[in-house]
Tab-separated table of C-alpha atoms and ligand atoms in Angstrom:
chain	number	residue	atom	x	y	z
A	1	MET	CA	0.000	0.000	0.000
A	2	THR	CA	1.075	3.525	-0.753
A	3	THR	CA	-0.176	6.566	1.080
A	4	ILE	CA	-1.096	9.613	-0.964
A	5	GLN	CA	-0.770	12.616	1.293
A	6	PHE	CA	-2.027	16.206	1.063
A	7	PRO	CA	-0.786	19.320	2.836
A	8	ASP	CA	-2.807	20.450	5.867
A	9	ASN	CA	-3.660	23.783	4.359
A	10	ILE	CA	-5.289	22.478	1.176
A	11	LYS	CA	-8.988	23.436	1.058
A	12	TRP	CA	-11.482	20.725	0.206
A	13	GLY	CA	-14.772	21.439	-1.453
A	14	ALA	CA	-17.592	20.520	-3.775
A	15	ALA	CA	-19.095	22.431	-6.675
A	16	THR	CA	-22.432	22.916	-8.432
A	17	ALA	CA	-24.035	25.440	-10.780
A	18	SER	CA	-27.374	27.230	-10.622
A	19	TYR	CA	-29.145	25.978	-13.742
A	20	GLN	CA	-27.988	22.440	-13.111
A	21	ILE	CA	-29.447	22.130	-9.603
A	22	GLU	CA	-31.872	24.881	-8.607
A	23	GLY	CA	-35.064	24.199	-10.554
A	24	ALA	CA	-37.834	26.671	-9.585
A	25	ALA	CA	-37.322	28.097	-13.054
A	26	SER	CA	-40.282	30.426	-12.909
A	27	GLU	CA	-40.490	30.977	-9.177
A	28	GLY	CA	-39.435	33.930	-7.099
A	29	GLY	CA	-39.439	36.316	-10.034
A	30	ARG	CA	-36.849	34.417	-12.095
A	31	LYS	CA	-37.120	34.880	-15.830
A	32	PRO	CA	-35.774	32.566	-18.551
A	33	SER	CA	-32.106	32.167	-19.343
A	34	ILE	CA	-30.671	30.990	-22.643
A	35	TRP	CA	-30.600	27.491	-21.173
A	36	ASP	CA	-34.356	27.500	-20.463
A	37	VAL	CA	-35.006	28.417	-24.081
A	38	PHE	CA	-32.402	26.025	-25.493
A	39	SER	CA	-33.485	23.043	-23.403
A	40	HIS	CA	-37.118	23.585	-24.358
A	41	THR	CA	-36.187	23.583	-28.032
A	42	PRO	CA	-36.789	20.076	-29.404
A	43	GLY	CA	-33.637	18.175	-30.310
A	44	LYS	CA	-31.185	20.240	-28.281
A	45	VAL	CA	-31.021	18.198	-25.073
A	46	ARG	CA	-31.264	14.425	-24.790
A	47	ARG	CA	-34.774	13.132	-24.080
A	48	GLY	CA	-36.026	16.725	-24.038
A	49	ASP	CA	-34.744	17.199	-20.478
A	50	HIS	CA	-34.656	20.733	-19.043
A	51	GLY	CA	-33.854	22.476	-15.780
A	52	ASP	CA	-37.400	23.459	-14.743
A	53	GLU	CA	-37.086	21.405	-11.576
A	54	ALA	CA	-33.537	20.019	-11.743
A	55	CYS	CA	-32.543	18.891	-8.206
A	56	ASP	CA	-35.042	21.303	-6.635
A	57	SER	CA	-32.183	22.797	-4.647
A	58	TYR	CA	-34.004	26.118	-4.622
A	59	HIS	CA	-36.323	24.550	-2.045
A	60	ARG	CA	-33.886	22.021	-0.601
A	61	TYR	CA	-30.780	24.114	-0.121
A	62	LYS	CA	-30.794	23.543	3.646
A	63	GLU	CA	-30.752	19.806	3.154
A	64	ASP	CA	-27.898	20.184	0.649
A	65	VAL	CA	-25.900	22.288	3.102
A	66	GLN	CA	-26.362	19.554	5.706
A	67	TYR	CA	-24.814	17.074	3.264
A	68	LEU	CA	-21.898	19.446	2.745
A	69	LYS	CA	-21.484	19.652	6.485
A	70	GLU	CA	-21.524	15.896	6.856
A	71	LEU	CA	-18.964	15.658	4.061
A	72	GLY	CA	-16.715	17.968	6.035
A	73	VAL	CA	-15.780	20.328	3.203
A	74	ASP	CA	-14.138	23.694	3.788
A	75	MET	CA	-15.741	25.308	0.749
A	76	TYR	CA	-18.794	25.149	-1.471
A	77	ARG	CA	-18.659	26.560	-4.977
A	78	PHE	CA	-22.062	27.493	-6.399
A	79	SER	CA	-23.200	29.948	-9.040
A	80	ILE	CA	-25.688	32.776	-8.987
A	81	ALA	CA	-28.387	32.641	-11.656
A	82	TRP	CA	-28.207	36.084	-13.215
A	83	PRO	CA	-31.890	35.868	-14.373
A	84	ARG	CA	-32.934	35.184	-10.774
A	85	VAL	CA	-31.366	38.335	-9.382
A	86	ILE	CA	-31.741	40.609	-12.443
A	87	PRO	CA	-34.491	38.891	-14.431
A	88	ASN	CA	-34.171	41.058	-17.536
A	89	GLY	CA	-30.393	41.110	-17.450
A	90	THR	CA	-30.270	44.828	-16.745
A	91	GLY	CA	-32.158	47.101	-14.374
A	92	GLU	CA	-33.692	46.514	-10.977
A	93	LEU	CA	-32.553	43.770	-8.632
A	94	ASN	CA	-35.180	41.162	-7.839
A	95	PRO	CA	-35.300	41.115	-3.997
A	96	GLU	CA	-36.649	37.569	-3.825
A	97	GLY	CA	-33.809	36.254	-5.954
A	98	VAL	CA	-31.220	38.087	-3.871
A	99	GLN	CA	-32.829	36.754	-0.699
A	100	TYR	CA	-32.466	33.163	-1.917
A	101	TYR	CA	-28.700	33.545	-2.244
A	102	ARG	CA	-28.485	35.450	1.035
A	103	ASN	CA	-30.219	32.552	2.765
A	104	LEU	CA	-27.916	30.031	1.124
A	105	ILE	CA	-24.807	32.017	2.055
A	106	ASN	CA	-25.961	32.433	5.660
A	107	GLU	CA	-26.726	28.739	5.921
A	108	LEU	CA	-23.233	27.892	4.640
A	109	ILE	CA	-21.509	30.306	6.990
A	110	GLU	CA	-23.508	29.074	9.979
A	111	ASN	CA	-22.279	25.598	9.128
A	112	ASP	CA	-18.639	26.704	8.799
A	113	ILE	CA	-18.503	26.278	5.051
A	114	GLU	CA	-16.903	29.003	3.007
A	115	PRO	CA	-18.900	30.085	-0.054
A	116	MET	CA	-17.123	30.473	-3.385
A	117	ILE	CA	-19.409	32.250	-5.837
A	118	THR	CA	-19.346	31.885	-9.610
A	119	LEU	CA	-21.019	34.826	-11.310
A	120	TYR	CA	-21.479	33.269	-14.727
A	121	HIS	CA	-22.039	29.565	-15.138
A	122	TRP	CA	-23.802	29.930	-18.493
A	123	ASP	CA	-27.363	31.015	-17.635
A	124	LEU	CA	-27.402	34.312	-19.489
A	125	PRO	CA	-30.770	36.113	-19.200
A	126	GLN	CA	-32.689	35.404	-22.406
A	127	ALA	CA	-33.640	39.094	-22.572
A	128	LEU	CA	-29.960	39.852	-23.233
A	129	GLN	CA	-29.649	37.095	-25.818
A	130	GLU	CA	-32.449	38.768	-27.711
A	131	LYS	CA	-30.294	41.878	-27.925
A	132	GLY	CA	-27.311	39.932	-29.280
A	133	GLY	CA	-26.132	38.093	-26.157
A	134	TRP	CA	-22.377	37.806	-25.687
A	135	GLU	CA	-21.792	38.732	-29.316
A	136	SER	CA	-22.776	42.260	-28.327
A	137	ARG	CA	-20.512	44.453	-26.217
A	138	GLU	CA	-23.626	45.715	-24.409
A	139	THR	CA	-23.719	42.404	-22.577
A	140	ILE	CA	-20.303	43.273	-21.139
A	141	ASP	CA	-21.815	46.430	-19.593
A	142	ALA	CA	-24.743	44.418	-18.273
A	143	PHE	CA	-22.375	41.857	-16.736
A	144	GLU	CA	-20.340	44.557	-15.041
A	145	ALA	CA	-23.488	46.036	-13.471
A	146	TYR	CA	-24.664	42.581	-12.375
A	147	ALA	CA	-21.253	41.719	-10.914
A	148	LYS	CA	-21.092	45.038	-9.056
A	149	ALA	CA	-24.550	44.491	-7.576
A	150	MET	CA	-23.549	41.035	-6.334
A	151	PHE	CA	-20.261	42.306	-4.861
A	152	GLU	CA	-22.244	45.001	-3.033
A	153	GLU	CA	-24.821	42.533	-1.760
A	154	PHE	CA	-22.505	39.745	-0.660
A	155	GLY	CA	-18.930	41.052	-0.708
A	156	ASP	CA	-18.999	41.714	3.036
A	157	VAL	CA	-19.431	38.013	3.826
A	158	VAL	CA	-18.093	36.231	0.746
A	159	SER	CA	-14.462	36.762	-0.171
A	160	LYS	CA	-13.874	34.210	-2.980
A	161	TRP	CA	-15.369	34.955	-6.376
A	162	ILE	CA	-15.142	33.516	-9.860
A	163	THR	CA	-16.160	35.667	-12.800
A	164	ILE	CA	-16.676	33.230	-15.681
A	165	ASN	CA	-16.910	29.460	-15.712
A	166	GLU	CA	-15.289	27.695	-18.681
A	167	PRO	CA	-15.156	30.509	-21.203
A	168	TRP	CA	-14.235	27.986	-23.930
A	169	CYS	CA	-17.574	26.208	-23.471
A	170	ALA	CA	-19.531	29.458	-23.179
A	171	SER	CA	-17.996	30.690	-26.430
A	172	PHE	CA	-16.832	28.018	-28.877
A	173	LEU	CA	-18.879	25.039	-27.702
A	174	SER	CA	-21.986	27.240	-27.586
A	175	ASN	CA	-21.553	29.524	-30.593
A	176	TYR	CA	-19.278	27.657	-33.002
A	177	LEU	CA	-19.924	23.973	-32.318
A	178	GLY	CA	-23.588	24.669	-31.502
A	179	ILE	CA	-23.761	22.069	-28.734
A	180	HIS	CA	-24.625	24.399	-25.854
A	181	ALA	CA	-26.973	27.377	-25.617
A	182	PRO	CA	-27.536	29.502	-27.642
A	183	GLY	CA	-26.586	26.828	-30.192
A	184	LYS	CA	-24.982	28.920	-32.909
A	185	THR	CA	-22.527	27.552	-35.457
A	186	SER	CA	-20.374	30.478	-36.478
A	187	LEU	CA	-16.647	30.681	-35.820
A	188	GLN	CA	-16.851	34.469	-35.852
A	189	ALA	CA	-19.514	34.322	-33.128
A	190	GLY	CA	-17.274	31.953	-31.142
A	191	VAL	CA	-14.300	34.289	-31.393
A	192	ASP	CA	-16.362	37.383	-30.555
A	193	VAL	CA	-17.977	35.743	-27.551
A	194	SER	CA	-14.655	34.407	-26.263
A	195	HIS	CA	-13.172	37.886	-26.327
A	196	HIS	CA	-16.234	39.567	-24.818
A	197	LEU	CA	-16.301	37.062	-21.973
A	198	LEU	CA	-12.694	37.901	-21.177
A	199	VAL	CA	-13.384	41.637	-21.308
A	200	ALA	CA	-16.388	41.065	-19.027
A	201	HIS	CA	-14.052	39.204	-16.668
A	202	GLY	CA	-11.667	42.168	-16.663
A	203	ARG	CA	-14.421	44.697	-16.055
A	204	ALA	CA	-15.710	42.680	-13.102
A	205	VAL	CA	-12.206	42.391	-11.625
A	206	LYS	CA	-11.807	46.156	-11.848
A	207	VAL	CA	-15.053	46.852	-9.957
A	208	PHE	CA	-14.227	44.122	-7.445
A	209	ARG	CA	-11.111	46.015	-6.337
A	210	ASP	CA	-13.252	48.957	-5.207
A	211	VAL	CA	-16.150	47.061	-3.703
A	212	VAL	CA	-14.402	44.071	-2.076
A	213	PRO	CA	-10.858	45.329	-1.459
A	214	ASN	CA	-9.794	42.321	0.613
A	215	GLY	CA	-11.454	39.683	-1.513
A	216	GLU	CA	-9.990	37.157	-3.922
A	217	ILE	CA	-11.145	36.867	-7.489
A	218	GLY	CA	-10.324	34.555	-10.380
A	219	TYR	CA	-11.947	32.705	-13.252
A	220	ALA	CA	-12.357	29.042	-14.091
A	221	PRO	CA	-11.180	27.976	-17.541
A	222	ASN	CA	-11.430	24.318	-18.555
A	223	VAL	CA	-8.375	22.520	-19.826
A	224	GLY	CA	-7.558	19.077	-21.105
A	225	TRP	CA	-4.239	17.571	-22.061
A	226	MET	CA	-3.060	16.095	-25.341
A	227	GLU	CA	0.167	14.160	-25.041
A	228	PRO	CA	2.121	13.833	-28.298
A	229	TYR	CA	1.955	10.295	-29.669
A	230	THR	CA	5.625	10.469	-30.598
A	231	ASP	CA	8.339	13.039	-30.114
A	232	ARG	CA	8.209	13.917	-33.789
A	233	GLN	CA	8.021	17.693	-34.083
A	234	GLU	CA	4.831	17.534	-36.158
A	235	ASP	CA	3.048	15.576	-33.406
A	236	ILE	CA	4.307	17.940	-30.725
A	237	ASP	CA	3.131	20.953	-32.749
A	238	ALA	CA	-0.290	19.439	-33.492
A	239	CYS	CA	-0.915	18.790	-29.781
A	240	LYS	CA	0.206	22.299	-28.896
A	241	ARG	CA	-2.186	23.814	-31.444
A	242	ALA	CA	-5.103	21.736	-30.231
A	243	MET	CA	-4.491	22.663	-26.592
A	244	MET	CA	-3.942	26.301	-27.421
A	245	TRP	CA	-7.647	26.653	-28.173
A	246	GLN	CA	-8.583	26.070	-24.538
A	247	LYS	CA	-5.379	26.990	-22.793
A	248	GLU	CA	-3.407	29.853	-24.343
A	249	TRP	CA	-6.446	31.473	-25.974
A	250	PHE	CA	-8.052	31.975	-22.578
A	251	MET	CA	-4.926	32.399	-20.458
A	252	ASP	CA	-2.382	34.386	-22.439
A	253	PRO	CA	-4.697	37.456	-22.502
A	254	VAL	CA	-5.191	37.237	-18.720
A	255	PHE	CA	-1.606	36.485	-17.687
A	256	LYS	CA	0.414	37.920	-20.559
A	257	GLY	CA	-1.853	40.616	-21.973
A	258	SER	CA	-1.894	39.188	-25.515
A	259	TYR	CA	-3.619	36.526	-27.612
A	260	PRO	CA	-1.552	33.693	-29.131
A	261	GLU	CA	-0.739	35.003	-32.606
A	262	GLU	CA	-0.684	31.551	-34.204
A	263	LEU	CA	-4.345	31.071	-33.295
A	264	VAL	CA	-5.346	34.606	-34.245
A	265	GLN	CA	-3.954	33.862	-37.717
A	266	LEU	CA	-5.536	30.429	-37.896
A	267	PHE	CA	-8.982	31.871	-37.090
A	268	LYS	CA	-8.380	34.643	-39.623
A	269	LYS	CA	-7.629	32.073	-42.298
A	270	GLU	CA	-10.979	30.500	-41.485
A	271	GLY	CA	-12.657	33.885	-41.925
A	272	ALA	CA	-12.982	34.899	-38.250
A	273	ASP	CA	-11.316	38.076	-36.997
A	274	LEU	CA	-10.405	38.945	-33.454
A	275	LYS	CA	-11.845	42.424	-32.887
A	276	LEU	CA	-9.897	44.268	-30.218
A	277	VAL	CA	-10.950	47.642	-28.864
A	278	ASP	CA	-8.353	49.935	-27.264
A	279	GLY	CA	-7.907	49.101	-23.610
A	280	ASP	CA	-9.391	45.594	-23.825
A	281	LEU	CA	-6.141	43.766	-23.143
A	282	GLU	CA	-5.267	46.035	-20.211
A	283	LEU	CA	-8.628	45.248	-18.649
A	284	ILE	CA	-8.342	41.520	-19.261
A	285	SER	CA	-4.826	41.263	-17.886
A	286	GLN	CA	-5.405	42.871	-14.502
A	287	PRO	CA	-3.867	40.834	-11.707
A	288	ILE	CA	-6.112	38.216	-10.119
A	289	GLU	CA	-5.639	36.205	-6.950
A	290	PHE	CA	-6.070	32.750	-8.403
A	291	MET	CA	-6.727	30.646	-11.432
A	292	GLY	CA	-9.562	28.107	-11.211
A	293	ILE	CA	-8.924	24.963	-13.224
A	294	ASN	CA	-11.569	22.504	-14.395
A	295	TYR	CA	-10.090	19.226	-15.600
A	296	TYR	CA	-11.860	16.048	-16.698
A	297	THR	CA	-10.112	14.366	-19.581
A	298	GLY	CA	-7.099	14.086	-21.845
A	299	SER	CA	-5.652	11.868	-24.523
A	300	LEU	CA	-2.756	11.308	-26.904
A	301	GLY	CA	-2.664	13.148	-30.168
A	302	ARG	CA	-0.738	13.212	-33.436
A	303	TYR	CA	-0.533	15.242	-36.599
A	304	LYS	CA	-3.023	14.363	-39.307
A	305	GLU	CA	-3.293	16.414	-42.430
A	306	GLY	CA	-6.654	18.135	-42.785
A	307	GLU	CA	-7.992	16.889	-39.413
A	308	GLY	CA	-10.214	19.590	-37.920
A	309	LEU	CA	-9.094	23.148	-37.299
A	310	PHE	CA	-5.763	22.078	-35.849
A	311	GLU	CA	-4.750	19.032	-37.882
A	312	ALA	CA	-4.489	17.020	-34.689
A	313	GLU	CA	-5.938	13.564	-34.352
A	314	GLU	CA	-6.962	12.194	-30.972
A	315	ILE	CA	-5.626	8.703	-30.244
A	316	PRO	CA	-7.439	6.734	-27.555
A	317	LEU	CA	-4.995	4.131	-26.320
A	318	ASP	CA	-7.549	1.973	-24.584
A	319	ASN	CA	-11.194	1.896	-23.573
A	320	ARG	CA	-10.823	3.594	-20.244
A	321	ARG	CA	-13.597	6.134	-20.480
A	322	THR	CA	-16.201	7.393	-18.075
A	323	ASP	CA	-19.871	6.820	-18.921
A	324	ILE	CA	-20.075	10.120	-20.785
A	325	GLY	CA	-17.385	8.833	-23.155
A	326	TRP	CA	-14.502	11.024	-22.006
A	327	PRO	CA	-11.110	9.255	-21.903
A	328	ILE	CA	-9.578	8.959	-18.456
A	329	TYR	CA	-6.128	10.494	-18.342
A	330	ALA	CA	-5.013	11.333	-14.829
A	331	ASP	CA	-1.389	11.897	-15.908
A	332	GLY	CA	-2.650	14.703	-18.123
A	333	PHE	CA	-3.910	16.465	-15.001
A	334	TYR	CA	-0.376	16.481	-13.572
A	335	ARG	CA	1.088	17.601	-16.876
A	336	VAL	CA	-1.314	20.421	-17.551
A	337	LEU	CA	-0.889	21.839	-14.049
A	338	LYS	CA	2.896	21.683	-14.352
A	339	ASP	CA	2.687	23.264	-17.773
A	340	LEU	CA	0.467	26.104	-16.532
A	341	ASN	CA	2.861	26.772	-13.690
A	342	GLU	CA	5.851	26.817	-16.021
A	343	THR	CA	4.082	29.076	-18.513
A	344	TYR	CA	2.316	31.540	-16.220
A	345	GLY	CA	4.368	31.392	-13.037
A	346	ASP	CA	3.318	30.770	-9.454
A	347	VAL	CA	-0.327	31.794	-9.780
A	348	PRO	CA	-2.276	30.122	-6.957
A	349	ILE	CA	-4.604	27.455	-8.348
A	350	TYR	CA	-7.919	26.119	-7.132
A	351	ILE	CA	-9.127	22.984	-8.835
A	352	THR	CA	-12.620	24.356	-9.252
A	353	GLU	CA	-13.948	21.176	-10.912
A	354	ASN	CA	-12.813	17.582	-11.317
A	355	GLY	CA	-14.925	14.472	-11.224
A	356	ALA	CA	-16.390	11.624	-13.204
A	357	CYS	CA	-19.604	10.561	-14.858
A	358	TYR	CA	-20.813	7.139	-13.855
A	359	ASN	CA	-24.473	6.333	-14.039
A	360	HIS	CA	-24.895	3.939	-11.128
A	361	GLU	CA	-28.375	3.632	-9.758
A	362	GLU	CA	-29.387	3.583	-6.132
A	363	LYS	CA	-30.215	0.192	-4.637
A	364	ASP	CA	-31.552	-0.291	-1.109
A	365	GLY	CA	-30.352	3.125	-0.043
A	366	GLU	CA	-26.827	2.638	-1.379
A	367	VAL	CA	-24.911	3.540	-4.482
A	368	ASN	CA	-21.800	1.519	-5.105
A	369	ASP	CA	-19.727	3.734	-7.392
A	370	LYS	CA	-16.320	2.158	-7.124
A	371	GLU	CA	-15.362	3.494	-10.568
A	372	ARG	CA	-15.844	7.082	-9.405
A	373	ILE	CA	-13.677	6.405	-6.347
A	374	ASP	CA	-10.963	4.999	-8.636
A	375	TYR	CA	-11.162	8.062	-10.863
A	376	LEU	CA	-10.927	10.395	-7.861
A	377	LYS	CA	-7.980	8.457	-6.455
A	378	GLN	CA	-6.061	8.698	-9.714
A	379	HIS	CA	-6.756	12.389	-10.153
A	380	LEU	CA	-6.077	13.269	-6.540
A	381	ALA	CA	-2.805	11.370	-6.819
A	382	SER	CA	-1.907	13.748	-9.665
A	383	ILE	CA	-2.745	16.654	-7.380
A	384	SER	CA	-0.532	15.266	-4.661
A	385	ARG	CA	2.317	14.890	-7.190
A	386	VAL	CA	1.925	18.397	-8.487
A	387	VAL	CA	1.855	19.845	-4.982
A	388	GLU	CA	5.051	17.985	-4.250
A	389	ALA	CA	6.527	19.428	-7.445
A	390	GLY	CA	5.958	22.890	-5.980
A	391	VAL	CA	2.852	24.078	-7.825
A	392	PRO	CA	0.723	26.251	-5.498
A	393	ILE	CA	-2.530	24.284	-5.363
A	394	LYS	CA	-4.800	25.967	-2.820
A	395	GLY	CA	-7.836	23.756	-3.011
A	396	TYR	CA	-9.702	20.941	-4.701
A	397	LEU	CA	-13.442	21.027	-5.376
A	398	VAL	CA	-15.093	17.898	-6.642
A	399	TRP	CA	-17.680	18.076	-9.412
A	400	SER	CA	-20.295	17.535	-8.279
A	401	LEU	CA	-22.065	17.503	-4.952
A	402	LEU	CA	-25.223	16.209	-6.660
A	403	ASP	CA	-26.236	14.375	-9.802
A	404	ASN	CA	-27.728	17.169	-11.867
A	405	PHE	CA	-28.780	18.542	-15.247
A	406	GLU	CA	-25.735	17.730	-17.357
A	407	TRP	CA	-26.399	20.315	-20.095
A	408	ALA	CA	-26.943	18.763	-23.549
A	409	PHE	CA	-26.892	15.277	-21.952
A	410	GLY	CA	-29.780	16.088	-19.619
A	411	TYR	CA	-30.199	13.914	-16.535
A	412	GLU	CA	-28.813	10.806	-18.183
A	413	MET	CA	-25.231	11.596	-17.151
A	414	ARG	CA	-24.511	11.555	-13.437
A	415	PHE	CA	-21.506	13.315	-11.919
A	416	GLY	CA	-22.662	13.526	-8.290
A	417	ILE	CA	-21.162	12.043	-5.178
A	418	ILE	CA	-24.778	12.174	-4.020
A	419	HIS	CA	-27.371	10.344	-6.092
A	420	VAL	CA	-30.550	12.262	-6.924
A	421	ASN	CA	-33.825	10.598	-7.802
A	422	PHE	CA	-35.184	13.074	-10.345
A	423	ARG	CA	-38.814	12.101	-9.680
A	424	THR	CA	-38.827	12.407	-5.905
A	425	PHE	CA	-35.663	14.547	-5.510
A	426	GLU	CA	-34.512	12.143	-2.823
A	427	ARG	CA	-30.779	12.344	-2.173
A	428	THR	CA	-28.619	9.293	-1.424
A	429	PRO	CA	-24.918	9.717	-0.683
A	430	LYS	CA	-22.882	7.355	-2.850
A	431	ASP	CA	-19.895	5.302	-1.700
A	432	SER	CA	-17.697	8.025	-3.225
A	433	PHE	CA	-19.255	10.533	-0.825
A	434	TYR	CA	-18.073	8.474	2.145
A	435	TRP	CA	-14.672	7.899	0.540
A	436	TYR	CA	-14.220	11.621	-0.078
A	437	LYS	CA	-15.341	12.412	3.475
A	438	GLN	CA	-12.741	10.027	4.831
A	439	THR	CA	-10.045	11.531	2.615
A	440	ILE	CA	-10.930	15.040	3.790
A	441	THR	CA	-10.831	13.960	7.432
A	442	ASN	CA	-7.515	12.151	7.074
A	443	GLY	CA	-5.758	14.383	4.565
A	444	TRP	CA	-4.528	11.205	2.861
A	445	PHE	CA	-5.762	8.007	1.263
A	446	GLU	CA	-4.234	4.668	0.433
A	447	VAL	CA	-3.842	3.015	-2.936
B	1	LIG	C1	-18.077	21.270	-16.983
B	1	LIG	C2	-19.103	22.247	-16.480
B	1	LIG	C3	-19.977	21.723	-15.388
B	1	LIG	C4	-20.296	20.263	-15.567
B	1	LIG	C5	-19.062	19.447	-15.870
B	1	LIG	C6	-19.297	17.987	-16.042
B	1	LIG	O1	-17.798	21.528	-18.316
B	1	LIG	O2	-18.495	23.423	-15.994
B	1	LIG	O3	-21.106	22.542	-15.305
B	1	LIG	O4	-21.299	20.100	-16.488
B	1	LIG	O5	-18.434	19.939	-17.011
C-alpha cells in the first residue's frame, strides 16, 4: 500500500451550478435564461430534459448544506443565476432572488462552510440574448453592473469569487460547435464571444477592487491535455495547437496581456477576426488572486493532415472512459498543471472542478460507485504529485455535490457524489461521498 498525502492547508470542497441544480425556473421572479429556451427547443437536449425542476435545490438548499457539512468540506462553490437576481439582465434587482442567495450564504456560513461564488455559469438572461447576447458588447456592460450588484450585496461576507466558468464552453462550444446554448454555429460568433467574456471578466475584476478590497477573485477555464503520440516535431506541434484553443487562448490574454498570434492567424484564415478595442487587453490582464482549473479528460494526439481546425488527431490508447465517453487520463492532469505553472508562473490554483460521470443507480439506499472512487484516487494522486513538485494548489473542489442537469446530456449523465432521484428529488450519498469524506478527514488516502 502507498499513502497519498495532502498538505494540511489544502482546502477541500464541492461544486455545483445554478441551472444544473436549482429548478424553480419560474419561481421567485426568475425569468428565462438561454438554457431555459435552449433546453425547451426540441432536439437540443437528450430526451427533451430541461432544468425546470432540476434537483429542486431552490427549495432544498438547507438539506444540501447539511450534506456538505456531513462531508466535512471547507468550501462550497455554487453559481448565482443572473436571471434570478436581475431577471431582464439589466435594471432593478429582484429582492426575492437576492434573498435566496443570502439565505444560502448564511446557511453555509452558519455551518462553517466558506462560499465560493461563480457569477457566470452559463445562464445568461434570455432578454440579453435577444439583444445579441455575448456577441454584443452591451452584454459586457450588463455583466459589469450585475457583478457590481452582487459584490455590493454579498462582498462583506463572501471573499472568494469567480467571474466566468469555462469561457471555452460558453464561447466556442456554444456559438461555433452549436452544442450548448444559444446553439450557434459560427466561428466568428465563437471568437467574438470568447473575447467579450474575457473583457467582461476584466471589467468585473476592476469593480471588485473597489467594492471588495480584501477579496480574492479569479476565473475558471477548462483545460484538457493532449500528449504527443511520438516526439516527432509535427506531433508535438499538433498537440500544442489543439491545446492552445482552450489553454493559451483563454490564459495568455489574462496572464500575458496578448492573444496567441498563431491562433489569431488560424482563425483569420478560417474567416474569423479577433476584434480588439483599445484598452481591452489592459482590462483583461489585470492581476487576479487565483486561477480556477476545471479538468476532466485528456488523450494522446498526433498530426493528421486536414484533421479539424488544428490538424491534430486524438488517439485513444484503450477503452478507459467514463460513462459520458470522455477518456480517463489522470497523468494529463499532472502535466497540464505543471505546464500552466511553467508558462504563467506561481499563480495560486484552485481545482474548481474535477470528477467523473458514472451512471450507477441507487439500490436499497446505497450507491456503489467504485469506478468514481478509482477516478478520484487517480486524479487526486496527480494533485498530490503536483503539490510535491511545488505548484501552489490551494484547493480541490469535486464536481459535483449532486447528480444534476448535465447540459446537452440532460439527466442521463450523473456526476454527483450524491445520487438524486429526479422524480422524488430524494438524495442518497454514494460510496464516493463516504470515501471523499474520509479523505478530507484524514488528509490522505491509500492506494
Ligand atoms: C463542466 C461544467 C460543469 C459540468 C461538468 C461535467 O464543463 O463546468 O457545469 O457540467 O463539465
